[in-house]
Amino acid sequence: MRVRPILVKGSEAIALGALAAGCRCYFGYPITPQNEIPELMARELPKRGGVFLQAESELAAVNMLLGAASTGVRAMTSSSSPGISLMAETFSYLAALELPAVIVNVSRGGPGLGGIEASQGDYFQATRGAGHGDYHFLVLAPSSIQEAYELTAKAFELAEKYRQPAMILTDALLGQMKEPLRPKKIRVREYPKDWALTGARGRPGRTLRSLFLGPGELRARNELLQRKYRAMRREVRAEVLYAEEADLFVVAFGSMARIVKEAVDVAREKGYPVAFVRPVTLFPFPETTFRKLSRAGVRFLVVELNCGQMVEDVKLSVCGRSEVESLALPPSDLPAPEDIYRRIKRCLVRKR
Amino acid sequence: MPRAKEVKAFTFPRVLTERTFHYCPGCHHGIAHRLLAEVIEELGVRERAYGVASIGCACFLYHYFDVDICEAPHGRACAAATGAKRARPELVVFTYQGDGDFAAIGLTESLHAAARGERITAIMINNTVYGMTGGQLSPTTLPGQRTTTTPEGRDPRIYGYPLKVAEILAAFPGVAFCARVAVNRPKRVLEAREALRKAFLAQIEDRGFGYVEFLSACPVNWKLDPVRAAEKVDELAETFPLGVFRDLS
């Protein structure tokens, strides 16, 4: 049966994706520009037998998430940049305790209070781990409202598969715009939860902890986590268009990728050999995709709505085999496709 | 003379593991642990108990209790407990925190959980210092008390006065049971046990937040021998009066 499309905001699509995945608990604290998520959850979760609770702070919200996730239920929180910073300590604990949980960052401009407009300035924070210690989140970056819905549902599955927090990184642009969404049914696979704290009925008590003081214990713990992060490379996703005939690859993620894609299409219509690359998983980063595209003579132009962050991952991936340029657009400076097109042209001209 | 019939007064609580406590001689964590284990057993809730281990000396709670236990970041035990309880209301959820954890870094989470009337039981071990960290100032340090960060004694003009958590929580409508106890005399041990039982019943009977504050000795950081430290708890009780501050049962 065809699912009728509905017109929703990106933030609402994320909330609907979570509901489609069977999210049972939502904890959050209001912050612009993501309030549609808690507001939708407040309306819908109790109707479905779930739990919505507005916490007294982002610190409390993310620790409520920790508690709920530890009992093996599907749980989520969402926030925007300054709120995500407040959650950072507990992010480290979520990773250390290996708790499947979904965290949404509808990011805004920074640093500091910054502004509420779109920005991709939280790329490092999301991909490097905002908290302390050697850990990572699995990070997914949707670039359409349909994808926001589907990737959020997918995030619940991957979080359970790897016993690992997963983050949806998007921004005010995608979060606040409206687009048709087909809210199709999504099957989210279940994984065994033989670690969950559900009461020690007929078994010894279980422990979820991150403190390891015995000789070699902490090292073993870290090695286990790193093995898991390497295994997560199986989940790498990227969108690549027109790669065969191109010698300039324009790279962007999330909402910026929409504008960049249009600019690439304009350039191609005018006969320029330009391709488009969009990492969908920001961690693990699609290194192999970039490695395969890179060779002497081709060039990468990385367009970001920040002061230049993902460009570092692209450089690491191509490892000096190709030139990598950064087109960094600090927040407040939302470009039109023509602006990007002009820059693409400059890039091509300089190359000749 | 015929031998008096032997009566078994108590057994080793099933809820405690047989592992030897790591606590210092004269520390009251051991007694508090045992009472907690006895109450969980008496109420028959071992199989649905969910404990939150916090920071400091008691962070090894999970070594000693044969129940499900999760670790929470410093101060956030009441928030983590809230999440677990909301996710699975059938669980009997408790936190075990020191005074720094509950009343300094975590005061916001503690107060809001109590204000919401969260169906959890919070246990605060108040020994007026940061124990594991080496004996620094705590929100409950007595005026004049020497700590490593108040070497001349706590001066209320600089550091203010001790925070009386039980008295604060007693005013909250969401709090169904709130008491301050000590375990430095046998009678008080029995009263502490009863307070713990009631604090658990408050959540089991779905009435509200349960809170028990233990005045507890820290001989090492107080630089006293165990006997003198136990005596000093009486001195603490002058600032932190013992008793039941709220009981809606």
mmCIF file of N, CA and C in Angstrom, chain A residues 279-337:
data_model
loop_
_atom_site.group_PDB
_atom_site.id
_atom_site.type_symbol
_atom_site.label_atom_id
_atom_site.label_comp_id
_atom_site.label_asym_id
_atom_site.label_seq_id
_atom_site.Cartn_x
_atom_site.Cartn_y
_atom_site.Cartn_z
ATOM 1 N N PRO A 279 29.076 12.344 2.469
ATOM 2 C CA PRO A 279 29.136 11.363 3.553
ATOM 3 C C PRO A 279 27.810 11.369 4.320
ATOM 4 N N VAL A 280 27.231 10.201 4.495
ATOM 5 C CA VAL A 280 25.992 10.083 5.283
ATOM 6 C C VAL A 280 26.343 9.660 6.708
ATOM 7 N N THR A 281 27.303 8.730 6.820
ATOM 8 C CA THR A 281 27.854 8.443 8.143
ATOM 9 C C THR A 281 29.067 9.353 8.314
ATOM 10 N N LEU A 282 29.042 10.150 9.362
ATOM 11 C CA LEU A 282 30.197 11.040 9.612
ATOM 12 C C LEU A 282 31.204 10.328 10.506
ATOM 13 N N PHE A 283 30.698 9.425 11.350
ATOM 14 C CA PHE A 283 31.558 8.443 11.991
ATOM 15 C C PHE A 283 30.837 7.114 11.955
ATOM 16 N N PRO A 284 31.372 6.035 11.418
ATOM 17 C CA PRO A 284 32.655 5.999 10.721
ATOM 18 C C PRO A 284 32.604 6.841 9.438
ATOM 19 N N PHE A 285 33.709 7.512 9.153
ATOM 20 C CA PHE A 285 33.799 8.355 7.956
ATOM 21 C C PHE A 285 34.055 7.467 6.735
ATOM 22 N N PRO A 286 33.431 7.796 5.591
ATOM 23 C CA PRO A 286 33.629 6.948 4.401
ATOM 24 C C PRO A 286 35.026 7.111 3.792
ATOM 25 N N GLU A 287 36.024 6.731 4.534
ATOM 26 C CA GLU A 287 37.420 6.887 4.083
ATOM 27 C C GLU A 287 37.676 6.164 2.767
ATOM 28 N N THR A 288 37.155 4.924 2.682
ATOM 29 C CA THR A 288 37.426 4.113 1.497
ATOM 30 C C THR A 288 36.864 4.774 0.241
ATOM 31 N N THR A 289 35.680 5.343 0.361
ATOM 32 C CA THR A 289 35.077 6.050 -0.772
ATOM 33 C C THR A 289 36.027 7.129 -1.282
ATOM 34 N N PHE A 290 36.550 7.906 -0.365
ATOM 35 C CA PHE A 290 37.452 8.995 -0.767
ATOM 36 C C PHE A 290 38.772 8.453 -1.302
ATOM 37 N N ARG A 291 39.243 7.383 -0.668
ATOM 38 C CA ARG A 291 40.521 6.816 -1.110
ATOM 39 C C ARG A 291 40.398 6.347 -2.556
ATOM 40 N N LYS A 292 39.239 5.723 -2.866
ATOM 41 C CA LYS A 292 39.052 5.201 -4.221
ATOM 42 C C LYS A 292 38.943 6.327 -5.242
ATOM 43 N N LEU A 293 38.349 7.435 -4.840
ATOM 44 C CA LEU A 293 38.176 8.554 -5.786
ATOM 45 C C LEU A 293 39.470 9.331 -5.986
ATOM 46 N N SER A 294 40.342 9.259 -4.996
ATOM 47 C CA SER A 294 41.514 10.136 -5.032
ATOM 48 C C SER A 294 42.610 9.572 -5.933
ATOM 49 N N ARG A 295 43.168 10.456 -6.721
ATOM 50 C CA ARG A 295 44.328 10.116 -7.545
ATOM 51 C C ARG A 295 44.936 11.427 -8.002
ATOM 52 N N ALA A 296 46.107 11.356 -8.526
ATOM 53 C CA ALA A 296 46.776 12.587 -8.965
ATOM 54 C C ALA A 296 45.912 13.265 -10.025
ATOM 55 N N GLY A 297 45.792 14.565 -9.931
ATOM 56 C CA GLY A 297 45.050 15.308 -10.953
ATOM 57 C C GLY A 297 43.616 15.610 -10.577
ATOM 58 N N VAL A 298 43.013 14.820 -9.692
ATOM 59 C CA VAL A 298 41.668 15.191 -9.264
ATOM 60 C C VAL A 298 41.767 16.044 -8.005
ATOM 61 N N ARG A 299 40.698 16.744 -7.747
ATOM 62 C CA ARG A 299 40.714 17.699 -6.660
ATOM 63 C C ARG A 299 39.395 17.591 -5.880
ATOM 64 N N PHE A 300 39.480 17.849 -4.596
ATOM 65 C CA PHE A 300 38.268 17.833 -3.760
ATOM 66 C C PHE A 300 38.005 19.237 -3.236
ATOM 67 N N LEU A 301 36.760 19.644 -3.303
ATOM 68 C CA LEU A 301 36.360 20.924 -2.718
ATOM 69 C C LEU A 301 35.335 20.609 -1.626
ATOM 70 N N VAL A 302 35.710 20.881 -0.389
ATOM 71 C CA VAL A 302 34.846 20.512 0.735
ATOM 72 C C VAL A 302 34.094 21.754 1.216
ATOM 73 N N VAL A 303 32.775 21.708 1.049
ATOM 74 C CA VAL A 303 31.943 22.866 1.379
ATOM 75 C C VAL A 303 31.225 22.590 2.712
ATOM 76 N N GLU A 304 31.447 23.471 3.662
ATOM 77 C CA GLU A 304 30.843 23.268 4.985
ATOM 78 C C GLU A 304 30.295 24.580 5.512
ATOM 79 N N LEU A 305 29.241 24.465 6.300
ATOM 80 C CA LEU A 305 28.658 25.629 6.948
ATOM 81 C C LEU A 305 29.320 25.798 8.326
ATOM 82 N N ASN A 306 30.653 25.923 8.275
ATOM 83 C CA ASN A 306 31.442 26.124 9.491
ATOM 84 C C ASN A 306 32.799 26.660 9.061
ATOM 85 N N CYS A 307 33.758 26.683 9.963
ATOM 86 C CA CYS A 307 35.053 27.271 9.613
ATOM 87 C C CYS A 307 36.041 26.247 9.068
ATOM 88 N N GLY A 308 35.516 25.080 8.656
ATOM 89 C CA GLY A 308 36.375 24.064 8.045
ATOM 90 C C GLY A 308 36.717 22.952 9.006
ATOM 91 N N GLN A 309 35.883 21.910 9.038
ATOM 92 C CA GLN A 309 36.122 20.800 9.964
ATOM 93 C C GLN A 309 36.203 19.466 9.226
ATOM 94 N N MET A 310 35.144 19.132 8.466
ATOM 95 C CA MET A 310 35.152 17.844 7.768
ATOM 96 C C MET A 310 36.305 17.759 6.768
ATOM 97 N N VAL A 311 36.760 18.926 6.298
ATOM 98 C CA VAL A 311 37.860 18.942 5.339
ATOM 99 C C VAL A 311 39.058 18.160 5.888
ATOM 100 N N GLU A 312 39.219 18.149 7.203
ATOM 101 C CA GLU A 312 40.335 17.401 7.794
ATOM 102 C C GLU A 312 40.178 15.904 7.570
ATOM 103 N N ASP A 313 38.936 15.409 7.690
ATOM 104 C CA ASP A 313 38.695 13.978 7.466
ATOM 105 C C ASP A 313 38.910 13.614 5.993
ATOM 106 N N VAL A 314 38.520 14.546 5.102
ATOM 107 C CA VAL A 314 38.730 14.281 3.677
ATOM 108 C C VAL A 314 40.229 14.224 3.397
ATOM 109 N N LYS A 315 40.971 15.163 3.969
ATOM 110 C CA LYS A 315 42.428 15.165 3.768
ATOM 111 C C LYS A 315 43.058 13.881 4.294
ATOM 112 N N LEU A 316 42.623 13.456 5.465
ATOM 113 C CA LEU A 316 43.161 12.219 6.040
ATOM 114 C C LEU A 316 42.853 11.032 5.139
ATOM 115 N N SER A 317 41.648 11.059 4.543
ATOM 116 C CA SER A 317 41.235 9.924 3.720
ATOM 117 C C SER A 317 42.011 9.864 2.407
ATOM 118 N N VAL A 318 42.230 11.020 1.774
ATOM 119 C CA VAL A 318 42.926 10.984 0.474
ATOM 120 C C VAL A 318 44.440 10.921 0.663
ATOM 121 N N CYS A 319 44.866 11.219 1.845
ATOM 122 C CA CYS A 319 46.244 10.977 2.265
ATOM 123 C C CYS A 319 47.273 11.549 1.283
ATOM 124 N N GLY A 320 47.046 12.776 0.851
ATOM 125 C CA GLY A 320 48.025 13.460 0.006
ATOM 126 C C GLY A 320 47.998 13.068 -1.461
ATOM 127 N N ARG A 321 47.116 12.138 -1.849
ATOM 128 C CA ARG A 321 47.092 11.707 -3.260
ATOM 129 C C ARG A 321 46.398 12.722 -4.169
ATOM 130 N N SER A 322 45.520 13.547 -3.566
ATOM 131 C CA SER A 322 44.846 14.586 -4.348
ATOM 132 C C SER A 322 44.867 15.874 -3.551
ATOM 133 N N GLU A 323 44.590 16.952 -4.275
ATOM 134 C CA GLU A 323 44.488 18.240 -3.590
ATOM 135 C C GLU A 323 43.121 18.371 -2.936
ATOM 136 N N VAL A 324 43.090 18.949 -1.752
ATOM 137 C CA VAL A 324 41.823 19.144 -1.053
ATOM 138 C C VAL A 324 41.705 20.622 -0.682
ATOM 139 N N GLU A 325 40.623 21.236 -1.146
ATOM 140 C CA GLU A 325 40.374 22.643 -0.818
ATOM 141 C C GLU A 325 39.182 22.758 0.108
ATOM 142 N N SER A 326 39.209 23.796 0.919
ATOM 143 C CA SER A 326 38.100 24.001 1.840
ATOM 144 C C SER A 326 37.324 25.243 1.442
ATOM 145 N N LEU A 327 36.010 25.081 1.343
ATOM 146 C CA LEU A 327 35.153 26.257 1.217
ATOM 147 C C LEU A 327 34.360 26.332 2.521
ATOM 148 N N ALA A 328 34.898 27.108 3.444
ATOM 149 C CA ALA A 328 34.315 27.180 4.780
ATOM 150 C C ALA A 328 33.408 28.389 4.864
ATOM 151 N N LEU A 329 32.163 28.138 5.224
ATOM 152 C CA LEU A 329 31.185 29.213 5.308
ATOM 153 C C LEU A 329 30.694 29.298 6.750
ATOM 154 N N PRO A 330 31.258 30.212 7.526
ATOM 155 C CA PRO A 330 30.842 30.310 8.924
ATOM 156 C C PRO A 330 29.343 30.591 9.023
ATOM 157 N N PRO A 331 28.725 30.178 10.135
ATOM 158 C CA PRO A 331 27.278 30.364 10.279
ATOM 159 C C PRO A 331 26.854 31.812 10.089
ATOM 160 N N SER A 332 25.605 31.992 9.710
ATOM 161 C CA SER A 332 24.966 33.259 9.319
ATOM 162 C C SER A 332 25.133 33.512 7.834
ATOM 163 N N ASP A 333 26.013 32.775 7.184
ATOM 164 C CA ASP A 333 26.344 33.035 5.788
ATOM 165 C C ASP A 333 25.825 31.877 4.939
ATOM 166 N N LEU A 334 24.497 31.765 4.833
ATOM 167 C CA LEU A 334 23.913 30.671 4.060
ATOM 168 C C LEU A 334 24.058 30.974 2.574
ATOM 169 N N PRO A 335 24.785 30.128 1.827
ATOM 170 C CA PRO A 335 25.044 30.437 0.418
ATOM 171 C C PRO A 335 23.884 30.037 -0.485
ATOM 172 N N ALA A 336 23.825 30.643 -1.652
ATOM 173 C CA ALA A 336 22.904 30.193 -2.692
ATOM 174 C C ALA A 336 23.687 29.229 -3.584
ATOM 175 N N PRO A 337 22.984 28.350 -4.328
ATOM 176 C CA PRO A 337 23.705 27.430 -5.213
ATOM 177 C C PRO A 337 24.638 28.173 -6.171
#
